Coordinates of C-alpha atoms in Angstrom, one line a residue:
Chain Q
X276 CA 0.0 0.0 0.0
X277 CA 0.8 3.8 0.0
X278 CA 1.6 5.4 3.4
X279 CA 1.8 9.8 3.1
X280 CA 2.5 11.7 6.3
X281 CA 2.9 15.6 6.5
X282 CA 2.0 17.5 9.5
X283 CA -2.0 18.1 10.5
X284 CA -1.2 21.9 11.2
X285 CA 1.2 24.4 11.1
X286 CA 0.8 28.5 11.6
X287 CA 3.5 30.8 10.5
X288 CA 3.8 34.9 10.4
X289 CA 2.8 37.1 7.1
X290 CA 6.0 37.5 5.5
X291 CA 7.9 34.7 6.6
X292 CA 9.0 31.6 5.5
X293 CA 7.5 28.2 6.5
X294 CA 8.4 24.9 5.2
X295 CA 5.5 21.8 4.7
X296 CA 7.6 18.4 4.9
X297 CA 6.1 15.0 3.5
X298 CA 7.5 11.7 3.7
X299 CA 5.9 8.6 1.7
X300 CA 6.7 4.7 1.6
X301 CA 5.3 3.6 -2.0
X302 CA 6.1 1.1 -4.5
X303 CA 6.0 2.2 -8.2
X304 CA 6.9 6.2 -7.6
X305 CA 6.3 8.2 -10.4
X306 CA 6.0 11.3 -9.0
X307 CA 5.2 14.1 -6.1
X308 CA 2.4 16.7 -6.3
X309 CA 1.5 19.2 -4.1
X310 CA -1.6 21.0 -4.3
X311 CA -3.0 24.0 -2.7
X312 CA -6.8 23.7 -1.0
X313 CA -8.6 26.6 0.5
X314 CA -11.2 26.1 2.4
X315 CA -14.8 25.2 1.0
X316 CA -12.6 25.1 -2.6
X317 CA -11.5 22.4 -4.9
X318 CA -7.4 21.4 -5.0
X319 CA -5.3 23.6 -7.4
X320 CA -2.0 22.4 -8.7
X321 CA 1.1 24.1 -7.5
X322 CA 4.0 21.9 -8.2
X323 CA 5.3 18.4 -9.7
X324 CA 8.4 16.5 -9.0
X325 CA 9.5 13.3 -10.1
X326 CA 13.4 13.8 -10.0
X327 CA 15.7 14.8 -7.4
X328 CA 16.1 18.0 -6.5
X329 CA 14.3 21.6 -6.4
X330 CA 12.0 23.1 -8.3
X331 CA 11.1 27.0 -7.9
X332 CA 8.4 28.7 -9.2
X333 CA 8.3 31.8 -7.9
X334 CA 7.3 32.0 -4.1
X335 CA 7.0 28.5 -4.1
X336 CA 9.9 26.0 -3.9
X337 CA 9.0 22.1 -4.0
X338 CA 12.0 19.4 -3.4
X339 CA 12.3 15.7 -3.6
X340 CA 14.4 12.9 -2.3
X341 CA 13.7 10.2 -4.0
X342 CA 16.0 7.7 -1.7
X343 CA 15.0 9.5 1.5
X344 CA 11.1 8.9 0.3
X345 CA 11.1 13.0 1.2
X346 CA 9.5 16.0 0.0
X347 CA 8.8 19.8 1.6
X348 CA 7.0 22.3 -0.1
X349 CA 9.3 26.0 0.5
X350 CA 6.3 29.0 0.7
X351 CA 8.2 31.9 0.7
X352 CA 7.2 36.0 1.4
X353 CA 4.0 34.6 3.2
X354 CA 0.7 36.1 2.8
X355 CA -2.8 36.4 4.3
X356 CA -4.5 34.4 1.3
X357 CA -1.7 31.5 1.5
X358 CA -4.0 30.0 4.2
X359 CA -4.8 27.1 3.1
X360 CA -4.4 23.2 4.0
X361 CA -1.3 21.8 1.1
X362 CA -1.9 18.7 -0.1
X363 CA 1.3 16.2 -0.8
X364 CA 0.1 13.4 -3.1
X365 CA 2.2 10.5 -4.7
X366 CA 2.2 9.3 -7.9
X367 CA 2.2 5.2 -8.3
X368 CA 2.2 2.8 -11.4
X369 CA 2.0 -0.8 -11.5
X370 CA -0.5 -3.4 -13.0
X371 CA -1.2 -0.8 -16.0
X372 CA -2.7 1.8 -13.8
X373 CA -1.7 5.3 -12.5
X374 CA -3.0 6.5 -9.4
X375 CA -2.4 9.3 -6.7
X376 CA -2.7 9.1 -3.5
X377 CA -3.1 12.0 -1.4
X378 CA -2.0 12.9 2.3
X379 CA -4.4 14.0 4.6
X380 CA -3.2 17.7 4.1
X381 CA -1.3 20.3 5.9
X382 CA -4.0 23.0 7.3
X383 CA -1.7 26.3 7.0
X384 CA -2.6 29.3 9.1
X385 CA -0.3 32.3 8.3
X386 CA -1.1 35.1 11.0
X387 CA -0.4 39.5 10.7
Chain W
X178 CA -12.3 28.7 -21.6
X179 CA -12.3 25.4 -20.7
X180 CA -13.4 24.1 -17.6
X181 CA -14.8 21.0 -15.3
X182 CA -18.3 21.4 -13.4
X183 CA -19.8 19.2 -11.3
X184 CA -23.9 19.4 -10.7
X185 CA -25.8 19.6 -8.5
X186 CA -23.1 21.7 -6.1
X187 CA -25.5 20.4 -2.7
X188 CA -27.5 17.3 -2.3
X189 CA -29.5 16.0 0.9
X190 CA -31.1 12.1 0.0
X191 CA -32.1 9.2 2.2
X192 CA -30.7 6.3 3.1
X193 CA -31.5 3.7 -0.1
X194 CA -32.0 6.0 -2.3
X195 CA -30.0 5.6 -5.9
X196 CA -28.2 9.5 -6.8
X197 CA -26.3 10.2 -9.6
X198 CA -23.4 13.3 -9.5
X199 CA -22.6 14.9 -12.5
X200 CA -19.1 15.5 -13.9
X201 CA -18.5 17.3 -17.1
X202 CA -15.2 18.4 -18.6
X203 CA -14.8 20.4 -21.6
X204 CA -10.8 20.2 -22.3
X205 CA -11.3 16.9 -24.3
X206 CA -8.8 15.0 -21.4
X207 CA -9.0 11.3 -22.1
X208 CA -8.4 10.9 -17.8
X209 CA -11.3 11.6 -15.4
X210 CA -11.4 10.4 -11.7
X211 CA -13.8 10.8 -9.0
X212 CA -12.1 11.4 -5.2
X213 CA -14.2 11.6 -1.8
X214 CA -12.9 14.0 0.8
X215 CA -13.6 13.1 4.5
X216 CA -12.6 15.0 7.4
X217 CA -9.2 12.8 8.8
X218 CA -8.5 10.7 5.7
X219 CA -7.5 13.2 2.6
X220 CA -9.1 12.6 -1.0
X221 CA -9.2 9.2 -1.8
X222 CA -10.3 7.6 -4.9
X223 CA -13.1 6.4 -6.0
X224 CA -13.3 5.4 -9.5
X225 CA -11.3 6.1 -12.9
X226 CA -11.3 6.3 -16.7
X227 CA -8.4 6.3 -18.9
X228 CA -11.3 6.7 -22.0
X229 CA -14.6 6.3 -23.4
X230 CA -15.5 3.0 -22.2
X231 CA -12.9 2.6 -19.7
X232 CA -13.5 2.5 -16.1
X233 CA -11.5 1.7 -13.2
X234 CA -11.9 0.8 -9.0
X235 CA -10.2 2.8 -7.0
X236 CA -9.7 2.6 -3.3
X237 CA -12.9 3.3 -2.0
X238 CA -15.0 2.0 -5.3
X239 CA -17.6 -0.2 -2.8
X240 CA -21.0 1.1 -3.4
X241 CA -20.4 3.1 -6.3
X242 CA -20.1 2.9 -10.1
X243 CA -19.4 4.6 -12.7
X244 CA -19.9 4.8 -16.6
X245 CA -18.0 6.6 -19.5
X246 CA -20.0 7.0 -22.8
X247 CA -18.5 10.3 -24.7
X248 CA -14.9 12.0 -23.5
X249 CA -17.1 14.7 -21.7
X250 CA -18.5 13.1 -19.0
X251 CA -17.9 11.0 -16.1
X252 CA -21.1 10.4 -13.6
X253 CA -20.9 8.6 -10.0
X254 CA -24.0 6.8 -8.9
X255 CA -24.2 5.3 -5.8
X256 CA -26.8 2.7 -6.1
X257 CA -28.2 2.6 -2.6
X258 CA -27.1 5.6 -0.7
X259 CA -25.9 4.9 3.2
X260 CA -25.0 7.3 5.8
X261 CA -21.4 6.6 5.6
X262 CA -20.9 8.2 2.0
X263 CA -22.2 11.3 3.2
X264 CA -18.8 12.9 1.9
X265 CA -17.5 16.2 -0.2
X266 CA -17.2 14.3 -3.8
X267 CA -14.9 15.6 -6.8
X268 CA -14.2 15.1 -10.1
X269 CA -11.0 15.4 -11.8
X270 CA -9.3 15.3 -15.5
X271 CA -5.7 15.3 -16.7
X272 CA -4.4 15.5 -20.2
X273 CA -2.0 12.8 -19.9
X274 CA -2.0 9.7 -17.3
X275 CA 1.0 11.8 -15.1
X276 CA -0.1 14.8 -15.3
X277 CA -1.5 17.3 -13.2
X278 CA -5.0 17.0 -12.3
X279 CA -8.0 19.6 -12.9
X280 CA -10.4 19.4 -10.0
X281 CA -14.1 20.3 -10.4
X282 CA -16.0 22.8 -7.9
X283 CA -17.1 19.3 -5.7
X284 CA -20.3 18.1 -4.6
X285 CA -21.6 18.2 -1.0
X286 CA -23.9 15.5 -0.6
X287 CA -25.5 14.5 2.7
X288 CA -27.1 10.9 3.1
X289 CA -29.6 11.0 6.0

C-alpha cells in the first residue's frame, strides 16, 4: 500500500518563510504533487516532482528525495490568502494503472 | 475557456435511495477520476477512466459505479445511498495519465 504523512497543522507569520515536509513509503513512484486547497474550494495544482532536487516557481519552492522517500513544499514571502491546507500526493504505477494518492493535508494558518 | 463542473453543487437524499453526481469536462482529457474528501482521511479515490468506455476501481469503489460514454462526462451513482458516504465528492481530468490534475467545484452530498 501507500503510506503519506505531512504535518495536520502548522501556523506561520505574514512574510515569513515556513516549510510543509512530507515523507511517503510507496512502490512504483512516479512522481510528487502538491496542491494547494482553500477552504470550502477544490485542490489547485502548485507543483510536480519526479526527479531529485528543487523546483522553484516563484514564491513557491517544491524538493524531492527520492532515496530518503522526502518531499517539503518551501512557501516563501508569506501572505494572508496562503492559508490554506497543502496537499502532498504521490504518484504510483504498477498493473497498468496510474493512481495518486493524497496525504491528509497540511492545514496552513499564516497570522499578521 | 475550458473548464470541469460538477452538478448539483449540494445534495441532501435518504438512506437507499439511488443519486447520480454529475461531472463534465470540456478540455477533451481522455483521464477523469472521482475522489471523496472526509474530514481525517484526505481525497481518496473512488473510480477512474483512462477513455470512453474505460473505467477503473479505486480505493474506495464499494458502493459506487461509474460509466463513461463520450470523452465529456464521467457520472458517480451510488446505487443505494448509506450514511457513511455522506462525503465532499470531486471530479478530476488530466491531459495525460502523469499529469497534473483539474479538479471540479465538488459536490456536498449528505445521506440521512
Amino acid at each position: 500500500g501507500q503510506n503519506i504523512d505531512q504535518p495536520t497543522e502548522m501556523t506561520a507569520t505574514e512574510g515569513a518563510i515556513v516549510q510543509i515536509n512530507c515523507t511517503y513509503q510507496t512502490s512504483g513512484f512516479n512522481g510528487l504533487f502538491w496542491y494547494q486547497q482553500h477552504a470550502g474550494e477544490a485542490p489547485t495544482f502548485l507543483s510536480y516532482n519526479v526527479l531529485d532536487g528543487l523546483e522553484e516557481k516563484g514564491r513557491f519552492s517544491s524538493f524531492l528525495s527520492r532515496s530518503k522517500g522526502y518531499s517539503y513544499l518551501l512557501l516563501k514571502e508569506l501572505q494572508m490568502k496562503d492559508s490554506a491546507s497543502y496537499l502532498c500526493a504521490v504518484a504510483y504505477s504498477g498493473a497498468g494503472s496510474y493512481q495518486l494518492t493524497f496525504g491528509k493535508g497540511t492545514k496552513l494558518s499564516v497570522i499578521p | 475557456d475550458a473548464e470541469i463542473t460538477q452538478s448539483p453543487r449540494h445534495k441532501i437524499t435518504e438512506t437507499g435511495r439511488q443519486v447520480t453526481l454529475a461531472c463534465h469536462q470540456t478540455w477533451n482529457h481522455n483521464n477523469m477520476f472521482w475522489y471523496r474528501q472526509d474530514l481525517g482521511h484526505g481525497l481518496r479515490l473512488i473510480h477512474y477512466s483512462y477513455g470512453v468506455q474505460d473505467t477503473n476501481k479505486g480505493e474506495v469503489s464499494d458502493g459506487y459505479s461509474v460509466s463513461r460514454s463520450n470523452t465529456e462526462d464521467l457520472p458517480l451513482t451510488l446505487e443505494s445511498a448509506a450514511s457513511s458516504q455522506t462525503s465532499v465528492y470531486f471530479c478530476a481530468s488530466s491531459e495525460s495519465v502523469a499529469g497534473e490534475q483539474f479538479f471540479g467545484p465538488g459536490t456536498r452530498l449528505t445521506v440521512l
